[in-house]
Amino acid sequence: MEPLVIQIEDAETHTRARYAFMRSPVRIGRRVESDVALPSPFVSACHGMVQFDDRAAWYTDLGSRNGSLVDGMAVASAPVQLRPGAELRIGPVRLRFDRRSPGLRAAGDSTSGASASCPSSEAIGEVLERLARAPEPDLGTVWAASLHSGMVVGRFEILREIGRGGFGVVYEARDGQLGRRVALKVVKPGGGERARDGWLRREAEAAARLSHPNIVTLFDMCSWEGGPYLVLELLRGETLAERLRRGPLPLGQALPVAVDVARALAHAHAVGVLHRDLKPGNVFLTAEGFAKVLDFGLAQVLGPGARYDGGTPRYMAPEQRTRGSEDARTDVWSAGLLLHETLTCRVPGPGAALDLPGAPEPLLGLLGSALAERPEERPADGRAWLEALLRLERAVAPELWGAHPATESSPAVTSGRVTDLHDGRVHPGPSTEVERA
């Protein structure tokens, strides 16, 4: 029996997909367990059903809210036979039905005498050639469209999409059991199931080792029919990358952010975890005035073991670019680059001179050591980098806050979160609740 081929086009999301089914019936609806899951709000949870055999196909509307049109005619609850090429419309979604794969000849068209249910080897070869030449579908777009507001995944109700990256998409969701809002990071398709699952599992394993106020909290790792996902705390504020689009931060605002990042690195390094992808997009400025480090998807446990390629080339330390040995000083390089960009909105190239006109000498010296080409010339780890930043804060405190040099326990240094400095120093900007992919 030839497969039932369904081609789908959504005029609102501009997405397309094609399915082939060998088993009847085919259920159509918004539910994720549907054979054809359509996220459009026009589609009911259990909208319709297609039944077929080797001779014909029929469509039945299952009492949907917005109804169905087959070839422009409204469908009642009785089955309607689908001619070859028939079109089903549900709001902006169009579904076309056929019983042949493109490239196969219909019965009676073949001069070889082969029947439609047993195509010739030449016909099969033609199909394979056409498929090989066809452009790859945008799996990420099609897959992301399958998750939508109102869908329930496990015990979580999807509320809205709040961020996406190369590996995953992040949604705001409501935990039906605990009644709290969380961030769900769902891995995207592509690159092989094992590679995708391994990436997310590495992030979960790394995050599970970490418990620190300057690191996003991992609550759980779960799975659904579309693959694994992480349950993370929901943050309110914006990433440092979003903040820097409005311009650089002055030193008095940039230093507390750098200190928070250093505290996160000090904790991670102490428990044996490298971040390996530190950049403005992975630093979150919370509405409460603190910075949190996100995304341990490329994290690596210190010591011997498997090495994972990846990272953002612009922020890679020299040893990352050359695939050399990495350790905590690799993260220190990225943290130094991050501080430089926070102050200037510029990232110096490898070996380039620092471009910080009028910067205090202690700052130039600290950045010079963090961005040394040779790892042994940098601060040894996150703890050493943190201590160097705190010394810098004490040295420049009179210039920044018009006070005597502060101690580490001084509110002006450790928190910098006093009421009259908060808005101007961190400036979380438009309220956005997000944990980046």
Coordinates of C-alpha atoms in Angstrom, one line a residue, residues 120-434:
S120 CA 10.2 -0.1 -10.5
S121 CA 13.8 0.3 -9.3
E122 CA 14.2 3.1 -11.8
A123 CA 11.3 5.0 -10.2
I124 CA 12.8 4.4 -6.7
G125 CA 16.1 5.7 -8.0
E126 CA 14.4 8.8 -9.3
V127 CA 12.8 9.5 -6.0
L128 CA 16.1 9.1 -4.1
E129 CA 17.9 11.5 -6.5
R130 CA 15.2 14.1 -6.1
L131 CA 15.3 13.8 -2.3
A132 CA 19.1 14.2 -2.4
R133 CA 18.8 17.4 -4.4
A134 CA 16.0 18.8 -2.2
P135 CA 16.9 21.5 0.3
E136 CA 17.1 20.5 3.9
P137 CA 13.9 21.5 5.9
D138 CA 14.3 24.0 8.6
L139 CA 13.9 21.5 11.4
G140 CA 14.4 24.0 14.1
T141 CA 11.5 26.2 12.9
V142 CA 9.1 23.3 12.4
W143 CA 10.0 21.8 15.7
A144 CA 9.7 25.0 17.7
A145 CA 6.3 25.6 16.2
S146 CA 5.1 22.3 17.7
L147 CA 5.4 23.8 21.2
H148 CA 3.0 26.6 21.9
S149 CA 1.2 28.5 24.6
G150 CA -1.3 26.3 26.5
M151 CA 0.4 23.0 25.7
V152 CA 1.1 20.8 28.7
V153 CA 4.5 19.0 28.8
G154 CA 4.7 16.7 31.8
R155 CA 3.5 18.8 34.8
F156 CA 4.4 22.1 33.1
E157 CA 2.1 24.3 31.1
I158 CA 3.9 26.3 28.4
L159 CA 3.1 30.0 28.7
R160 CA 5.4 31.7 26.1
E161 CA 8.8 31.5 24.3
I162 CA 11.4 33.7 26.0
G163 CA 14.7 32.9 24.3
R164 CA 16.5 30.7 21.9
G165 CA 20.0 29.7 20.9
G166 CA 22.0 27.4 18.7
F167 CA 21.0 24.3 20.7
G168 CA 17.7 25.0 22.4
V169 CA 14.7 27.1 23.0
V170 CA 13.6 28.4 26.4
Y171 CA 10.0 28.8 27.4
E172 CA 8.3 30.3 30.4
A173 CA 6.1 27.7 32.0
R174 CA 3.9 27.1 35.1
D175 CA 4.7 24.1 37.3
G176 CA 1.2 22.6 37.9
Q177 CA 2.3 20.8 41.0
L178 CA 4.2 23.5 42.8
G179 CA 2.4 26.5 41.4
R180 CA 5.6 28.4 40.5
R181 CA 6.8 29.7 37.2
V182 CA 10.0 28.2 35.8
A183 CA 12.1 28.3 32.6
L184 CA 12.1 25.2 30.4
K185 CA 15.1 24.7 28.1
V186 CA 14.2 22.3 25.4
V187 CA 16.8 20.9 23.1
K188 CA 16.3 21.5 19.3
P189 CA 16.6 18.7 16.7
G190 CA 19.6 18.4 14.4
G191 CA 23.1 17.1 14.9
G192 CA 22.0 13.6 16.0
E193 CA 19.9 12.6 18.9
R194 CA 22.9 11.3 21.0
A195 CA 24.8 14.5 20.5
R196 CA 21.8 16.7 21.4
D197 CA 21.0 14.6 24.5
G198 CA 24.6 14.5 25.5
W199 CA 24.9 18.3 25.3
L200 CA 21.9 18.8 27.5
R201 CA 22.9 16.1 29.9
R202 CA 26.4 17.7 30.3
E203 CA 24.7 21.0 31.2
A204 CA 22.5 19.3 33.7
E205 CA 25.4 17.4 35.3
A206 CA 27.5 20.5 35.5
A207 CA 24.7 22.6 36.9
A208 CA 23.8 19.9 39.5
R209 CA 27.3 20.4 41.0
L210 CA 26.7 24.1 41.4
S211 CA 24.7 25.9 44.0
H212 CA 25.5 29.6 44.2
P213 CA 23.5 32.9 44.1
N214 CA 25.4 34.1 41.0
I215 CA 24.6 30.9 39.0
V216 CA 21.2 30.1 37.6
T217 CA 19.6 27.3 39.5
L218 CA 18.7 24.0 37.9
F219 CA 15.6 22.4 39.4
D220 CA 15.3 19.2 37.4
M221 CA 15.9 17.4 34.1
C222 CA 12.9 15.7 32.4
S223 CA 11.9 14.4 29.0
W224 CA 8.9 14.4 26.7
E225 CA 8.1 12.9 23.3
G226 CA 10.2 15.7 21.6
G227 CA 13.3 15.0 23.7
P228 CA 14.9 16.0 27.0
Y229 CA 14.5 19.4 28.7
L230 CA 15.9 21.3 31.7
V231 CA 13.8 23.0 34.4
L232 CA 15.5 26.1 35.6
E233 CA 14.7 29.1 37.8
L234 CA 13.0 31.9 35.9
L235 CA 14.9 35.2 36.0
R236 CA 13.7 38.7 35.5
G237 CA 15.9 41.3 33.9
E238 CA 18.1 41.1 30.8
T239 CA 21.4 39.7 29.6
L240 CA 24.5 41.8 29.6
A241 CA 24.5 41.5 25.8
E242 CA 21.1 43.2 25.7
R243 CA 22.3 45.9 28.1
L244 CA 25.4 46.6 26.1
R245 CA 23.3 47.4 23.0
R246 CA 22.5 50.7 24.8
G247 CA 26.2 51.4 25.3
P248 CA 29.1 50.5 27.6
L249 CA 28.9 50.6 31.4
P250 CA 31.1 53.0 33.4
L251 CA 33.6 51.4 35.7
G252 CA 31.5 51.9 38.8
Q253 CA 28.7 49.8 37.2
A254 CA 31.0 47.3 35.3
L255 CA 33.1 46.2 38.3
P256 CA 30.2 44.8 40.5
V257 CA 29.0 42.8 37.5
A258 CA 32.6 41.5 36.9
V259 CA 32.8 40.6 40.7
D260 CA 29.5 38.7 40.5
V261 CA 30.8 36.7 37.5
A262 CA 34.1 36.1 39.3
R263 CA 32.2 34.7 42.3
A264 CA 30.3 32.3 40.1
L265 CA 33.6 31.2 38.4
A266 CA 35.3 30.8 41.8
H267 CA 32.5 28.5 42.9
A268 CA 32.5 26.5 39.7
H269 CA 36.2 26.0 39.6
A270 CA 36.2 25.0 43.3
V271 CA 33.9 22.1 42.5
G272 CA 35.8 21.2 39.3
V273 CA 33.7 22.7 36.5
L274 CA 34.8 24.9 33.6
H275 CA 32.2 27.1 31.9
R276 CA 34.1 27.4 28.5
D277 CA 31.6 29.8 26.9
L278 CA 31.5 32.9 29.0
K279 CA 30.2 35.9 27.0
P280 CA 27.7 38.8 27.5
G281 CA 24.8 36.6 26.3
N282 CA 25.5 34.2 29.2
V283 CA 25.5 36.8 31.9
F284 CA 22.1 37.8 33.2
L285 CA 21.5 41.1 35.1
T286 CA 18.6 40.4 37.4
A287 CA 16.0 43.0 38.4
E288 CA 17.3 42.7 42.0
G289 CA 20.7 44.1 40.9
F290 CA 22.9 41.0 40.8
A291 CA 24.5 39.2 37.9
K292 CA 24.0 35.4 37.3
V293 CA 26.0 33.2 34.9
L294 CA 23.9 31.1 32.5
D295 CA 24.3 28.2 30.2
F296 CA 26.8 25.5 31.2
G297 CA 26.0 23.6 27.9
L298 CA 29.7 23.5 27.0
A299 CA 30.9 23.0 30.6
Q300 CA 33.7 20.5 31.3
V301 CA 34.8 18.8 34.5
L302 CA 38.4 19.6 35.3
G303 CA 40.9 16.9 35.0
P304 CA 41.2 14.0 32.4
G305 CA 38.2 13.0 30.5
A306 CA 36.3 13.7 27.3
R307 CA 36.9 17.0 25.6
Y308 CA 33.9 18.7 23.9
D309 CA 34.5 21.1 21.1
G310 CA 32.5 24.3 20.8
G311 CA 32.3 27.8 22.1
T312 CA 32.0 31.2 20.7
P313 CA 35.1 32.0 18.6
R314 CA 35.1 35.7 19.5
Y315 CA 35.5 34.9 23.2
M316 CA 37.8 31.8 23.0
A317 CA 41.1 31.8 24.8
P318 CA 44.2 31.1 22.6
E319 CA 44.4 27.5 23.9
Q320 CA 40.7 27.0 22.9
R321 CA 41.3 28.2 19.4
T322 CA 44.3 25.9 18.9
R323 CA 42.6 23.0 20.7
G324 CA 45.2 23.0 23.4
S325 CA 44.9 22.0 27.0
E326 CA 42.2 24.0 28.9
D327 CA 41.9 24.7 32.6
A328 CA 40.4 27.4 34.9
R329 CA 42.6 30.0 33.3
T330 CA 40.6 29.6 30.1
D331 CA 37.6 31.0 31.9
V332 CA 39.7 33.8 33.3
W333 CA 40.6 34.9 29.8
S334 CA 36.9 35.1 28.9
A335 CA 36.1 36.9 32.1
G336 CA 38.8 39.5 31.3
L337 CA 37.5 39.9 27.8
L338 CA 34.0 40.2 29.2
L339 CA 35.1 43.1 31.5
H340 CA 36.8 44.9 28.6
E341 CA 33.7 44.6 26.5
T342 CA 31.5 45.8 29.3
L343 CA 33.6 49.0 29.6
T344 CA 34.0 49.7 25.9
C345 CA 31.5 47.6 23.9
R346 CA 34.5 46.3 22.0
V347 CA 36.3 43.0 22.0
P348 CA 40.1 43.3 21.3
G349 CA 41.5 40.8 18.8
P350 CA 44.1 38.2 19.7
G351 CA 47.3 40.0 20.7
A352 CA 45.8 43.5 20.2
A353 CA 46.6 46.3 22.6
L354 CA 44.0 47.3 25.2
D355 CA 41.9 50.3 24.1
L356 CA 40.8 51.9 27.4
P357 CA 41.7 55.6 27.3
G358 CA 41.9 57.2 30.7
A359 CA 41.5 53.9 32.5
P360 CA 43.2 53.5 35.9
E361 CA 46.6 51.8 35.8
P362 CA 45.5 49.0 38.2
L363 CA 42.6 48.2 35.8
L364 CA 45.0 48.1 32.8
G365 CA 47.4 45.8 34.7
L366 CA 44.6 43.5 35.7
L367 CA 43.1 43.2 32.2
G368 CA 46.6 42.7 30.8
S369 CA 47.2 39.7 33.1
A370 CA 43.8 38.1 32.4
L371 CA 44.3 38.5 28.6
A372 CA 47.9 37.2 28.6
E373 CA 48.5 34.8 25.7
R374 CA 50.3 32.3 27.9
P375 CA 47.9 30.8 30.5
E376 CA 50.6 30.7 33.2
E377 CA 50.7 34.5 33.2
R378 CA 47.0 34.8 34.0
P379 CA 45.3 34.6 37.5
A380 CA 45.3 30.9 38.3
D381 CA 41.5 30.4 38.6
G382 CA 38.2 32.1 39.4
R383 CA 39.2 32.6 43.1
A384 CA 42.4 34.4 42.1
W385 CA 40.5 36.5 39.5
L386 CA 37.9 37.4 42.2
E387 CA 40.6 38.5 44.7
A388 CA 42.3 40.6 42.0
L389 CA 39.0 42.4 41.2
L390 CA 38.3 43.1 44.9
R391 CA 41.7 44.6 45.2
L392 CA 41.0 46.7 42.2
E393 CA 37.7 47.9 43.7
R394 CA 39.4 48.9 46.9
A395 CA 42.0 50.8 44.9
V396 CA 39.6 52.8 42.7
A397 CA 36.8 53.2 45.3
P398 CA 37.8 56.9 46.2
E399 CA 37.6 57.8 42.5
L400 CA 34.3 55.9 41.9
W401 CA 32.3 56.7 45.0
G402 CA 34.1 59.7 46.6
A403 CA 34.9 57.7 49.7
H404 CA 37.9 56.3 51.5
P405 CA 39.2 53.0 50.2
A406 CA 36.5 50.4 51.0
T407 CA 37.0 47.0 52.5
E408 CA 35.5 43.8 51.1
S409 CA 32.7 44.0 53.7
S410 CA 31.8 47.6 52.7
P411 CA 28.4 47.8 51.1
A412 CA 29.9 50.0 48.4
V413 CA 32.2 47.2 47.4
T414 CA 30.7 43.8 47.9
S415 CA 27.1 44.6 47.0
G416 CA 27.3 48.0 45.4
R417 CA 23.5 47.5 45.7
V418 CA 22.7 50.5 47.9
T419 CA 19.5 52.1 47.0
D420 CA 20.9 55.3 45.4
L421 CA 23.2 53.3 43.1
H422 CA 21.0 50.4 42.0
D423 CA 19.1 51.9 39.0
G424 CA 22.1 53.7 37.6
R425 CA 24.6 51.0 38.2
V426 CA 22.9 47.8 36.9
H427 CA 19.9 49.2 35.1
P428 CA 18.0 46.0 34.3
G429 CA 16.1 47.8 31.5
P430 CA 12.8 46.4 30.2
S431 CA 11.4 43.6 32.3
T432 CA 12.0 40.3 30.5
E433 CA 11.9 37.0 32.3
V434 CA 14.3 34.7 30.6

